[in-house]
């Protein structure tokens, strides 16, 4: 890294992503400052997952550019940690919990070098942190949903990145695990890391996060929760599909969004 | 499924290479097969990505098409050579020792031994070199791409290696045995291990056992070697499927059975707990009435009560049942969860 640290973790300009000419993200501009814990919310099919994938260059944008700490992603892969949705792995694959967490170090190792003692130790240390040390020799399909999620979180933590992108880390997780994960995310923020989380539960947004982006194909609003988390913006993002009690909006609004028919 | 498809789909590649070289032992055949293998995978991938056909269907569409092109090419242009369809499908292992490798007039041994030896060496080298990359790209391609490994390139590379292996092997043993040996030993090993390295080692061990047992079987029965080996591959898989500890069929069945008795005892405990100290207790908590109230057969009710008594969950005076402290605790615990 150079001597002058760029101020923003992620800068997105005019990002458009289309699947077969149907725009999923339409000209999105977004600036994510360093050291914040940000939620990305929006109705189903709003392009939240696509936004994360486009930042990682896992889908090819039709237009626009993305910078991570001032440089394109291909130069920054080592300092970005990505937690995909749980469905993306082969659960029958013969691999253990410790093995999966060690994979977080593969990017740092680069091609050809094998993981050794220091990678193993780092993985064990992180497993301890997420309270999964005793299950380290389990085959991953033998874990509960919450345990699986913690393993993949541990894999991201062991990368020791600057920017963390997580796609619904609370999906299929019990309340206790959700608390534990939130604690870990706050710890990351306290260490100056930037964390972006695709999130579904509107009620917990003001409690868990300090920054929020409302998305519905276009960027509706983005900024500190205190400024952006308003009834007006939520209406813009969710349209009519929401039962909203205006007087409960601040500080913790009771919001319920009904799912759109086309889940992406 | 993919290896099965590749083993058939590479046929046109071999035929075209043969027609060009007019030499069945040319190394060009192996290269052409490898290239056709990659073509197969690419076509399946392309067809799948249109989103118009399911992935299995894409495999099922591509490989018969390519295979039939190969068959037509043989029938049209190479009907008089050894490359007939029977040989491709079944092979004849017994003849493999007669196809010798000679260099400057010196007989060096069976050709297949050298060919497969070279392929084995290549594979072990590639595996050692790309072990962690292949592991991650197979297990979690999205994450592999995210950290800058190239999962697509690795996938095609793997499939090219598979193609080369398949063509080398089916020159010796025919494609039925190739598929049996590629699928059955790893499928059997999957029941026993949790780690990829152990999985690979055990798969290889099962493969060797398949060959040794199959050969002994063929000698004992005076039957086809390839056929006997396919039978022994199936037998080894079946044994693993039935008898593997923890994940085998028998182990799963035993586990389910013990869980069923466990659950029945919990049901009994909850039933007794609900009626404890109430007026209808005399009526509800009799062995003879379990049949009626819980819908159990008389034998089942008697067996559940016997097991619960042995575990000290239930006390029995004449026909009347009551819960012990342990039984109350269990019932309450189950109700609270």
Coordinates of C-alpha atoms in Angstrom, one line a residue:
Chain A
X1 CA 0.0 0.0 0.0
X2 CA 1.2 3.5 -0.7
X3 CA 1.8 6.1 2.0
X4 CA -1.3 8.1 1.4
X5 CA -4.3 6.0 2.4
X6 CA -7.4 6.8 0.3
X7 CA -10.4 8.0 2.2
X8 CA -13.0 5.8 0.7
X9 CA -13.2 2.0 1.0
X10 CA -15.4 1.6 -2.1
X11 CA -16.2 4.0 -4.9
X12 CA -18.8 3.0 -7.4
X13 CA -19.5 5.2 -10.4
X14 CA -22.3 4.7 -13.0
X15 CA -22.5 1.0 -12.4
X16 CA -25.0 -0.8 -14.6
X17 CA -25.4 -4.5 -14.7
X18 CA -27.9 -6.3 -16.9
X19 CA -28.9 -9.9 -17.3
X20 CA -29.9 -10.4 -20.9
X21 CA -30.6 -6.7 -21.5
X22 CA -32.8 -6.5 -18.4
X23 CA -31.1 -4.0 -16.0
X24 CA -30.6 -5.3 -12.5
X25 CA -28.6 -2.3 -11.4
X26 CA -29.2 0.9 -13.2
X27 CA -26.5 3.6 -13.1
X28 CA -25.6 3.2 -9.5
X29 CA -23.2 5.8 -7.8
X30 CA -22.1 4.8 -4.4
X31 CA -19.3 5.9 -2.0
X32 CA -18.5 3.8 1.0
X33 CA -16.2 5.6 3.5
X34 CA -13.6 3.6 5.4
X35 CA -14.3 2.2 8.9
X36 CA -18.1 1.9 8.7
X37 CA -20.6 -0.9 9.2
X38 CA -23.1 -0.6 6.3
X39 CA -26.3 -2.4 5.5
X40 CA -27.5 -2.8 1.9
X41 CA -31.3 -3.2 2.0
X42 CA -34.0 -3.3 -0.6
X43 CA -36.8 -5.5 -1.8
X44 CA -36.2 -8.9 -3.4
X45 CA -34.8 -8.5 -6.9
X46 CA -33.4 -5.1 -6.1
X47 CA -29.9 -6.2 -7.1
X48 CA -28.3 -6.4 -3.7
X49 CA -26.4 -9.6 -4.4
X50 CA -25.6 -8.4 -7.8
X51 CA -24.1 -5.2 -6.4
X52 CA -21.8 -7.3 -4.2
X53 CA -20.9 -9.6 -7.1
X54 CA -20.2 -6.6 -9.3
X55 CA -17.9 -5.1 -6.7
X56 CA -16.0 -8.4 -6.7
X57 CA -16.1 -8.5 -10.5
X58 CA -17.9 -11.9 -10.4
X59 CA -20.4 -10.5 -12.8
X60 CA -19.4 -8.3 -15.7
X61 CA -21.0 -4.8 -15.5
X62 CA -22.5 -3.4 -18.7
X63 CA -21.0 0.0 -17.7
X64 CA -19.4 1.8 -14.9
X65 CA -16.4 1.3 -12.6
X66 CA -15.6 0.2 -9.1
X67 CA -12.6 1.2 -7.0
X68 CA -11.5 -0.5 -3.8
X69 CA -9.3 1.8 -1.7
X70 CA -8.6 3.8 -4.8
X71 CA -7.6 0.9 -7.1
X72 CA -9.5 -1.6 -9.3
X73 CA -10.5 -4.9 -7.7
X74 CA -8.0 -7.0 -9.6
X75 CA -5.2 -5.3 -7.8
X76 CA -7.0 -5.5 -4.5
X77 CA -8.3 -9.0 -4.2
X78 CA -6.1 -9.8 -1.3
X79 CA -7.6 -7.1 0.9
X80 CA -11.2 -7.8 0.1
X81 CA -13.0 -10.7 1.9
X82 CA -16.2 -12.0 0.4
X83 CA -18.8 -14.2 2.2
X84 CA -21.2 -15.6 -0.5
X85 CA -24.7 -16.8 0.2
X86 CA -24.7 -20.2 1.8
X87 CA -26.1 -22.0 -1.3
X88 CA -23.0 -21.6 -3.4
X89 CA -20.8 -24.4 -2.1
X90 CA -20.8 -28.2 -2.7
X91 CA -21.9 -29.5 0.7
X92 CA -20.9 -33.1 0.0
X93 CA -17.3 -32.2 -0.7
X94 CA -15.0 -34.1 1.6
X95 CA -13.7 -31.2 3.7
X96 CA -13.6 -30.3 7.4
X97 CA -14.4 -27.1 9.3
X98 CA -10.7 -26.4 9.8
X99 CA -10.0 -27.0 6.2
X100 CA -12.7 -24.6 5.0
X101 CA -11.4 -21.8 7.3
X102 CA -7.9 -22.4 6.1
X103 CA -9.1 -21.6 2.6
X104 CA -9.3 -18.0 3.7
X105 CA -5.6 -17.9 3.5
X106 CA -5.4 -19.3 -0.1
X107 CA -5.5 -15.9 -1.7
X108 CA -2.6 -14.7 0.4
X109 CA -0.6 -17.8 -0.5
X110 CA -1.2 -17.3 -4.2
X111 CA -0.7 -20.1 -6.7
X112 CA 1.3 -23.3 -6.0
X113 CA 2.2 -22.6 -2.3
X114 CA 0.6 -25.0 0.2
X115 CA -0.9 -24.0 3.5
X116 CA 1.4 -24.8 6.4
X117 CA 1.6 -24.4 10.2
X118 CA 1.1 -20.6 10.3
X119 CA -2.1 -20.9 8.1
X120 CA -3.4 -23.7 10.3
X121 CA -2.7 -21.7 13.5
X122 CA -4.4 -18.6 12.1
X123 CA -7.5 -20.7 11.2
X124 CA -7.6 -22.4 14.6
X125 CA -7.3 -19.0 16.3
X126 CA -10.2 -17.6 14.3
X127 CA -12.3 -20.7 14.9
X128 CA -11.8 -20.1 18.6
X129 CA -13.0 -16.6 18.1
X130 CA -16.3 -17.7 16.6
X131 CA -16.7 -20.4 19.2
X132 CA -16.4 -23.3 16.8
X133 CA -13.0 -24.8 17.8
X134 CA -14.5 -28.1 19.1
X135 CA -16.1 -28.8 15.8
X136 CA -13.0 -28.3 13.7
X137 CA -12.8 -31.9 12.4
X138 CA -16.5 -32.1 11.4
X139 CA -17.4 -32.6 7.8
X140 CA -19.2 -29.3 6.9
X141 CA -22.5 -31.0 5.9
X142 CA -22.8 -32.2 9.6
X143 CA -23.2 -28.7 10.9
X144 CA -26.4 -26.7 11.6
X145 CA -27.2 -23.7 9.5
X146 CA -25.9 -21.3 12.1
X147 CA -22.7 -23.2 12.5
X148 CA -22.1 -23.3 8.8
X149 CA -22.6 -19.6 8.6
X150 CA -20.0 -19.1 11.4
X151 CA -17.5 -21.3 9.5
X152 CA -17.8 -19.1 6.5
X153 CA -17.6 -16.0 8.6
X154 CA -14.4 -17.4 10.1
X155 CA -13.0 -18.0 6.7
X156 CA -13.6 -14.3 5.8
X157 CA -12.0 -13.2 9.1
X158 CA -8.9 -15.3 8.6
X159 CA -8.3 -13.4 5.4
X160 CA -7.5 -10.4 7.5
X161 CA -8.8 -8.0 4.8
X162 CA -9.6 -4.3 4.8
X163 CA -13.0 -4.5 3.2
X164 CA -15.6 -7.2 4.0
X165 CA -18.5 -8.0 1.7
X166 CA -21.1 -10.3 3.2
X167 CA -24.2 -11.6 1.4
X168 CA -26.9 -12.3 4.0
X169 CA -24.8 -13.6 6.8
X170 CA -27.8 -13.8 9.1
X171 CA -29.8 -16.1 6.9
X172 CA -30.9 -19.3 8.7
X173 CA -29.1 -18.3 11.9
X174 CA -30.6 -18.4 15.4
X175 CA -30.9 -15.2 17.5
X176 CA -27.9 -16.1 19.7
X177 CA -25.6 -16.6 16.7
X178 CA -26.9 -13.4 15.1
X179 CA -25.8 -11.5 18.2
X180 CA -22.4 -13.2 18.1
X181 CA -21.9 -12.3 14.5
X182 CA -23.0 -8.7 15.1
X183 CA -20.4 -8.5 17.9
X184 CA -17.7 -9.7 15.5
X185 CA -18.7 -7.2 12.8
X186 CA -18.5 -4.4 15.4
X187 CA -15.1 -5.6 16.4
X188 CA -14.0 -5.4 12.7
X189 CA -15.3 -1.8 12.5
X190 CA -13.4 -0.9 15.8
X191 CA -10.2 -2.1 14.1
X192 CA -10.8 0.3 11.2
X193 CA -12.1 -2.3 8.7
X194 CA -15.0 -1.6 6.4
X195 CA -18.0 -4.0 6.4
X196 CA -20.8 -4.1 3.9
X197 CA -23.7 -6.5 4.7
X198 CA -26.7 -7.4 2.5
X199 CA -29.4 -7.4 5.1
X200 CA -33.1 -8.4 5.1
X201 CA -34.4 -7.5 8.5
X202 CA -35.4 -3.9 8.4
X203 CA -36.1 -3.7 12.2
X204 CA -32.5 -4.3 13.2
X205 CA -30.9 -1.9 10.7
X206 CA -30.7 1.1 13.1
X207 CA -29.4 -1.1 15.9
X208 CA -26.7 -3.1 14.1
X209 CA -25.5 -0.6 11.5
X210 CA -24.2 3.0 11.4
X211 CA -24.5 3.4 7.6
X212 CA -27.2 2.2 5.2
X213 CA -27.7 2.0 1.4
X214 CA -31.3 1.6 0.1
X215 CA -31.3 0.0 -3.2
X216 CA -34.0 -0.9 -5.7
X217 CA -32.3 -1.3 -9.1
X218 CA -31.3 2.3 -8.7
X219 CA -29.6 3.7 -5.6
X220 CA -32.4 5.2 -3.6
X221 CA -30.3 6.7 -0.7
X222 CA -27.1 6.1 1.0
X223 CA -25.6 7.6 4.1
X224 CA -25.5 7.5 7.9
X225 CA -28.5 5.7 9.3
X226 CA -29.6 8.8 11.3
X227 CA -30.0 10.8 8.1
X228 CA -31.1 8.3 5.5
X229 CA -33.4 5.9 7.5
X230 CA -36.6 7.8 6.9
X231 CA -40.1 6.8 6.0
X232 CA -39.8 8.6 2.7
X233 CA -36.7 6.7 1.6
X234 CA -38.2 3.4 2.7
X235 CA -41.3 4.1 0.7
X236 CA -39.2 5.0 -2.3
X237 CA -37.3 1.7 -2.0
X238 CA -40.2 -0.6 -1.2
X239 CA -43.0 1.2 -3.0
X240 CA -46.5 0.3 -1.8
X241 CA -45.5 -3.2 -0.7
X242 CA -45.0 -2.2 2.9
X243 CA -47.0 -1.9 6.0
X244 CA -45.4 1.0 7.8
X245 CA -46.1 2.6 11.2
X246 CA -44.8 6.1 10.8
X247 CA -44.5 7.0 14.5
X248 CA -42.3 4.0 15.1
X249 CA -39.8 4.8 12.5
X250 CA -37.4 6.4 14.8
X251 CA -35.4 5.0 16.4
X252 CA -36.4 1.4 15.5
X253 CA -39.0 1.3 12.9
X254 CA -41.4 -1.7 12.7
X255 CA -41.3 -2.4 9.0
X256 CA -42.4 -5.4 7.1
X257 CA -41.7 -5.8 3.4
X258 CA -43.6 -8.4 1.5
X259 CA -41.5 -10.3 -1.0
X260 CA -41.6 -9.5 -4.6
X261 CA -42.4 -12.3 -7.0
X262 CA -39.1 -12.4 -8.8
X263 CA -36.4 -13.3 -6.2
X264 CA -32.9 -13.2 -7.6
Chain B
X1 CA -21.8 -38.2 -15.2
X2 CA -19.4 -35.8 -16.8
X3 CA -16.6 -38.5 -17.1
X4 CA -19.1 -40.9 -18.6
X5 CA -20.1 -38.2 -21.2
X6 CA -16.5 -37.4 -21.9
X7 CA -15.5 -41.0 -22.4
X8 CA -18.0 -41.3 -25.2
X9 CA -17.8 -37.8 -26.6
X10 CA -14.1 -37.9 -27.4
X11 CA -14.6 -40.6 -30.0
X12 CA -14.8 -38.3 -33.0
X13 CA -11.6 -36.6 -31.9
X14 CA -9.8 -40.0 -31.9
X15 CA -11.2 -40.9 -35.2
X16 CA -10.2 -37.7 -36.9
X17 CA -6.7 -38.0 -35.5
X18 CA -6.5 -41.6 -36.7
X19 CA -7.7 -40.7 -40.1
X20 CA -5.0 -38.0 -40.3
X21 CA -2.1 -40.1 -39.0
X22 CA -3.3 -43.6 -40.0
X23 CA -1.6 -44.8 -36.9
X24 CA -3.5 -46.2 -33.9
X25 CA -0.5 -45.8 -31.6
X26 CA 0.2 -42.1 -32.4
X27 CA 0.4 -39.8 -29.3
X28 CA -1.6 -37.4 -31.4
X29 CA -4.7 -39.5 -30.7
X30 CA -4.4 -38.8 -27.0
X31 CA -4.0 -35.1 -27.6
X32 CA -7.0 -35.0 -30.0
X33 CA -9.0 -36.8 -27.3
X34 CA -8.0 -34.3 -24.7
X35 CA -9.0 -31.4 -27.0
X36 CA -12.3 -33.1 -27.8
X37 CA -12.9 -33.5 -24.1
X38 CA -12.5 -29.8 -23.5
X39 CA -14.8 -29.1 -26.5
X40 CA -17.4 -31.4 -24.9
X41 CA -17.2 -29.5 -21.6
X42 CA -17.4 -26.2 -23.4
X43 CA -20.4 -27.2 -25.4
X44 CA -22.2 -28.5 -22.3
X45 CA -21.3 -25.2 -20.5
X46 CA -22.5 -23.1 -23.4
X47 CA -25.7 -25.0 -23.7
X48 CA -26.3 -24.9 -20.0
X49 CA -25.6 -21.1 -19.8
X50 CA -28.4 -20.3 -22.3
X51 CA -30.7 -21.2 -19.5
X52 CA -33.0 -23.0 -22.0
X53 CA -32.1 -26.5 -21.0
X54 CA -31.1 -28.1 -17.6
X55 CA -27.5 -29.0 -17.0
X56 CA -28.1 -32.8 -17.0
X57 CA -30.0 -32.4 -20.2
X58 CA -27.1 -30.4 -21.7
X59 CA -24.8 -33.3 -21.0
X60 CA -27.3 -35.8 -22.4
X61 CA -27.6 -33.7 -25.6
X62 CA -23.9 -33.1 -26.3
X63 CA -22.4 -36.5 -25.7
X64 CA -24.6 -38.7 -27.9
X65 CA -24.3 -36.2 -30.7
X66 CA -20.5 -36.3 -30.6
X67 CA -20.4 -40.0 -30.0
X68 CA -22.6 -40.7 -33.0
X69 CA -20.4 -38.5 -35.2
X70 CA -17.5 -40.7 -34.1
X71 CA -19.5 -43.9 -34.9
X72 CA -20.5 -42.5 -38.4
X73 CA -16.9 -41.5 -39.1
X74 CA -15.7 -45.0 -38.3
X75 CA -18.4 -46.7 -40.3
X76 CA -17.8 -44.4 -43.3
X77 CA -14.0 -44.1 -43.4
X78 CA -12.4 -46.7 -41.1
X79 CA -14.6 -49.7 -41.3
X80 CA -11.7 -52.0 -41.9
X81 CA -9.5 -51.1 -39.0
X82 CA -9.3 -52.3 -35.4
X83 CA -11.1 -49.1 -34.3
X84 CA -14.5 -50.8 -34.2
X85 CA -17.3 -49.8 -31.9
X86 CA -17.1 -53.0 -29.8
X87 CA -13.5 -52.4 -29.0
X88 CA -14.3 -48.8 -28.0
X89 CA -17.2 -49.8 -25.7
X90 CA -15.8 -53.0 -24.1
X91 CA -12.1 -53.0 -24.9
X92 CA -10.2 -56.2 -24.4
X93 CA -7.8 -56.1 -21.5
X94 CA -6.5 -59.6 -22.3
X95 CA -4.9 -58.3 -25.5
X96 CA -3.2 -55.3 -23.8
X97 CA 0.0 -57.3 -23.1
X98 CA 0.4 -58.2 -26.8
X99 CA 0.5 -54.6 -27.9
X100 CA 4.2 -54.0 -27.3
X101 CA 6.3 -50.8 -27.3
X102 CA 9.4 -51.3 -29.4
X103 CA 12.2 -48.8 -29.7
X104 CA 15.1 -49.4 -32.1
X105 CA 14.0 -53.0 -32.4
X106 CA 14.1 -53.6 -28.7
X107 CA 10.9 -54.8 -27.0
X108 CA 10.3 -52.6 -23.9
X109 CA 7.0 -54.1 -22.7
X110 CA 3.3 -53.5 -23.1
X111 CA 2.5 -50.1 -24.7
X112 CA -0.4 -49.5 -22.3
X113 CA 1.9 -49.8 -19.3
X114 CA 4.0 -46.9 -20.6
X115 CA 1.1 -44.8 -21.7
X116 CA -0.8 -45.1 -18.5
X117 CA 2.4 -44.8 -16.5
X118 CA 3.0 -41.5 -18.2
X119 CA -0.5 -40.3 -17.6
X120 CA -0.3 -41.3 -13.9
X121 CA 2.9 -39.4 -13.6
X122 CA 1.3 -36.3 -15.2
X123 CA -1.7 -36.5 -13.0
X124 CA 0.2 -36.8 -9.8
X125 CA 2.4 -33.9 -10.8
X126 CA -0.6 -31.7 -11.6
X127 CA -2.4 -32.8 -8.5
X128 CA 0.6 -31.9 -6.3
X129 CA 1.1 -28.6 -8.1
X130 CA -2.6 -27.5 -8.1
X131 CA -3.9 -29.4 -5.0
X132 CA -5.3 -26.4 -3.1
X133 CA -6.4 -24.6 -6.2
X134 CA -8.4 -27.6 -7.5
X135 CA -9.8 -28.2 -4.1
X136 CA -11.2 -24.7 -3.6
X137 CA -12.4 -24.3 -7.2
X138 CA -14.4 -27.5 -6.9
X139 CA -15.7 -26.9 -3.4
X140 CA -16.6 -23.2 -3.8
X141 CA -16.1 -21.7 -7.2
X142 CA -17.5 -18.3 -6.3
X143 CA -15.1 -17.8 -3.4
X144 CA -12.2 -19.1 -5.6
X145 CA -13.0 -16.4 -8.2
X146 CA -13.3 -13.8 -5.4
X147 CA -9.8 -14.4 -4.2
X148 CA -8.4 -14.3 -7.7
X149 CA -7.9 -18.0 -8.5
X150 CA -9.3 -18.9 -12.0
X151 CA -11.9 -21.5 -11.3
X152 CA -13.1 -21.7 -14.9
X153 CA -9.5 -22.3 -16.2
X154 CA -9.0 -24.9 -13.5
X155 CA -12.2 -26.6 -14.4
X156 CA -11.3 -26.9 -18.1
X157 CA -7.8 -28.0 -17.2
X158 CA -9.2 -30.7 -15.0
X159 CA -11.6 -31.9 -17.7
X160 CA -8.7 -31.9 -20.3
X161 CA -6.8 -34.2 -17.9
X162 CA -9.8 -36.4 -17.5
X163 CA -10.1 -36.7 -21.3
X164 CA -6.5 -37.6 -21.7
X165 CA -6.8 -40.2 -19.0
X166 CA -10.0 -41.7 -20.4
X167 CA -8.6 -42.1 -23.9
X168 CA -5.4 -43.6 -22.6
X169 CA -7.3 -46.0 -20.4
X170 CA -9.9 -47.1 -22.8
X171 CA -7.3 -48.0 -25.4
X172 CA -6.5 -50.7 -22.8
X173 CA -9.7 -51.5 -21.1
X174 CA -12.7 -50.1 -23.0
X175 CA -15.0 -47.3 -22.0
X176 CA -17.4 -49.3 -19.7
X177 CA -14.6 -50.3 -17.4
X178 CA -13.2 -46.8 -17.6
X179 CA -16.4 -45.4 -16.3
X180 CA -16.7 -48.1 -13.6
X181 CA -13.2 -47.4 -12.4
X182 CA -13.7 -43.6 -12.4
X183 CA -17.0 -43.6 -10.6
X184 CA -17.2 -46.6 -8.2
X185 CA -14.0 -46.4 -6.1
X186 CA -14.5 -42.7 -5.3
X187 CA -18.2 -43.2 -4.6
X188 CA -17.2 -46.0 -2.2
X189 CA -14.5 -43.9 -0.5
X190 CA -16.9 -41.1 0.1
X191 CA -18.6 -43.2 2.8
X192 CA -15.5 -43.3 4.9
X193 CA -13.6 -40.1 4.9
X194 CA -14.0 -36.4 5.7
X195 CA -10.8 -35.0 4.1
X196 CA -9.9 -34.6 0.5
X197 CA -6.4 -36.1 0.9
X198 CA -7.8 -39.2 2.6
X199 CA -10.5 -39.4 0.0
X200 CA -8.0 -39.4 -2.9
X201 CA -5.8 -42.0 -1.2
X202 CA -8.7 -44.3 -0.3
X203 CA -10.2 -44.0 -3.8
X204 CA -6.9 -45.1 -5.3
X205 CA -6.7 -48.0 -2.9
X206 CA -10.2 -49.1 -3.8
X207 CA -9.3 -48.8 -7.5
X208 CA -6.3 -51.1 -7.0
X209 CA -8.4 -53.5 -5.0
X210 CA -11.0 -53.5 -7.8
X211 CA -8.4 -54.5 -10.3
X212 CA -6.8 -57.2 -8.2
X213 CA -10.1 -58.8 -7.1
X214 CA -11.5 -58.5 -10.6
X215 CA -8.5 -60.2 -12.2
X216 CA -8.6 -63.0 -9.6
X217 CA -12.3 -63.4 -10.3
X218 CA -11.8 -63.5 -14.0
X219 CA -9.2 -66.3 -13.6
X220 CA -11.3 -68.3 -11.2
X221 CA -14.4 -68.1 -13.5
X222 CA -12.5 -68.1 -16.8
X223 CA -14.5 -65.0 -17.7
X224 CA -13.9 -61.6 -19.3
X225 CA -11.3 -59.6 -17.4
X226 CA -13.0 -56.2 -18.0
X227 CA -16.4 -57.6 -17.0
X228 CA -15.1 -59.2 -13.8
X229 CA -13.4 -55.9 -12.9
X230 CA -16.6 -54.0 -13.4
X231 CA -18.4 -56.6 -11.2
X232 CA -15.8 -56.2 -8.5
X233 CA -16.0 -52.4 -8.7
X234 CA -19.8 -52.7 -8.1
X235 CA -19.3 -55.2 -5.3
X236 CA -16.8 -52.9 -3.5
X237 CA -19.2 -50.0 -3.8
X238 CA -22.1 -52.1 -2.6
X239 CA -20.2 -53.3 0.5
X240 CA -19.2 -49.7 1.4
X241 CA -22.8 -48.5 0.8
X242 CA -24.2 -51.1 3.1
X243 CA -21.6 -51.5 5.8
X244 CA -19.7 -48.2 6.2
X245 CA -19.7 -47.0 9.8
X246 CA -21.8 -43.9 10.4
X247 CA -22.8 -43.2 6.8
X248 CA -23.6 -46.7 5.5
X249 CA -27.2 -48.0 5.0
X250 CA -27.0 -50.4 8.0
X251 CA -25.6 -47.9 10.4
X252 CA -28.2 -45.4 9.3
X253 CA -30.9 -47.9 9.8
X254 CA -29.7 -48.9 13.3
X255 CA -29.5 -45.2 14.2
X256 CA -33.0 -44.5 13.1
X257 CA -34.3 -47.6 14.9
X258 CA -32.8 -46.6 18.2
X259 CA -34.0 -43.0 17.7
X260 CA -37.5 -44.4 17.2
X261 CA -37.5 -46.2 20.5
X262 CA -36.0 -43.2 22.1
X263 CA -38.8 -41.0 20.8
X264 CA -41.5 -43.5 21.9
X265 CA -40.2 -43.4 25.4
X266 CA -40.3 -39.6 25.3
X267 CA -43.8 -39.7 24.0
X268 CA -44.7 -42.0 26.9
X269 CA -43.1 -39.7 29.5
X270 CA -45.0 -36.7 28.1
X271 CA -48.3 -38.6 28.1
X272 CA -47.8 -39.7 31.8
X273 CA -46.7 -36.2 32.7
X274 CA -49.8 -34.6 31.3
X275 CA -52.1 -36.8 33.3
X276 CA -50.1 -36.9 36.5
X277 CA -52.0 -36.3 39.7
X278 CA -55.3 -35.6 37.8
X279 CA -58.5 -37.5 38.4
X280 CA -58.3 -39.5 35.1
X281 CA -54.8 -40.8 36.0
X282 CA -56.2 -44.2 37.0
X283 CA -57.8 -44.4 33.6
X284 CA -55.1 -43.0 31.4
X285 CA -51.9 -44.4 32.8
X286 CA -52.5 -48.1 32.4
X287 CA -50.4 -50.2 30.1
X288 CA -53.6 -51.7 28.7
X289 CA -54.8 -48.2 27.7
X290 CA -51.7 -47.0 25.9
X291 CA -52.9 -49.0 23.0
X292 CA -56.1 -46.9 22.9
X293 CA -54.7 -43.5 23.8
X294 CA -51.4 -43.5 21.9
X295 CA -52.4 -45.7 19.0
X296 CA -49.7 -48.2 19.7
X297 CA -50.0 -52.0 19.2
X298 CA -50.0 -54.1 22.3
X299 CA -46.5 -55.4 21.6
X300 CA -45.1 -52.0 20.9
X301 CA -46.6 -50.6 24.1
X302 CA -45.2 -53.4 26.2
X303 CA -41.7 -53.0 24.6
X304 CA -41.7 -49.2 25.1
X305 CA -42.8 -49.7 28.8
X306 CA -40.1 -52.4 29.3
X307 CA -37.4 -50.1 27.8
X308 CA -38.5 -47.1 29.9
X309 CA -38.6 -49.2 33.0
X310 CA -35.0 -50.5 32.3
X311 CA -33.9 -46.9 32.0
X312 CA -35.6 -45.9 35.2
X313 CA -38.0 -43.5 33.6
X314 CA -41.1 -45.3 34.6
X315 CA -42.4 -47.2 37.7
X316 CA -45.0 -49.9 37.4
X317 CA -47.4 -51.1 40.1
X318 CA -49.5 -53.9 38.7
X319 CA -50.9 -52.3 35.6
X320 CA -50.6 -48.7 36.7
X321 CA -47.7 -46.6 35.4
X322 CA -46.1 -43.6 37.1
X323 CA -43.1 -41.5 36.2
X324 CA -39.9 -41.5 38.2
X325 CA -38.0 -38.3 38.8
X326 CA -35.9 -38.9 35.8
X327 CA -39.0 -39.5 33.8
X328 CA -40.6 -36.2 34.9
X329 CA -37.4 -34.4 34.1
X330 CA -37.2 -35.9 30.6
X331 CA -40.9 -35.1 29.9
X332 CA -40.5 -31.5 31.1
X333 CA -37.3 -31.0 29.1
X334 CA -39.0 -32.3 25.9
X335 CA -42.0 -30.2 26.4
X336 CA -39.9 -27.1 26.9
X337 CA -38.0 -27.4 23.6

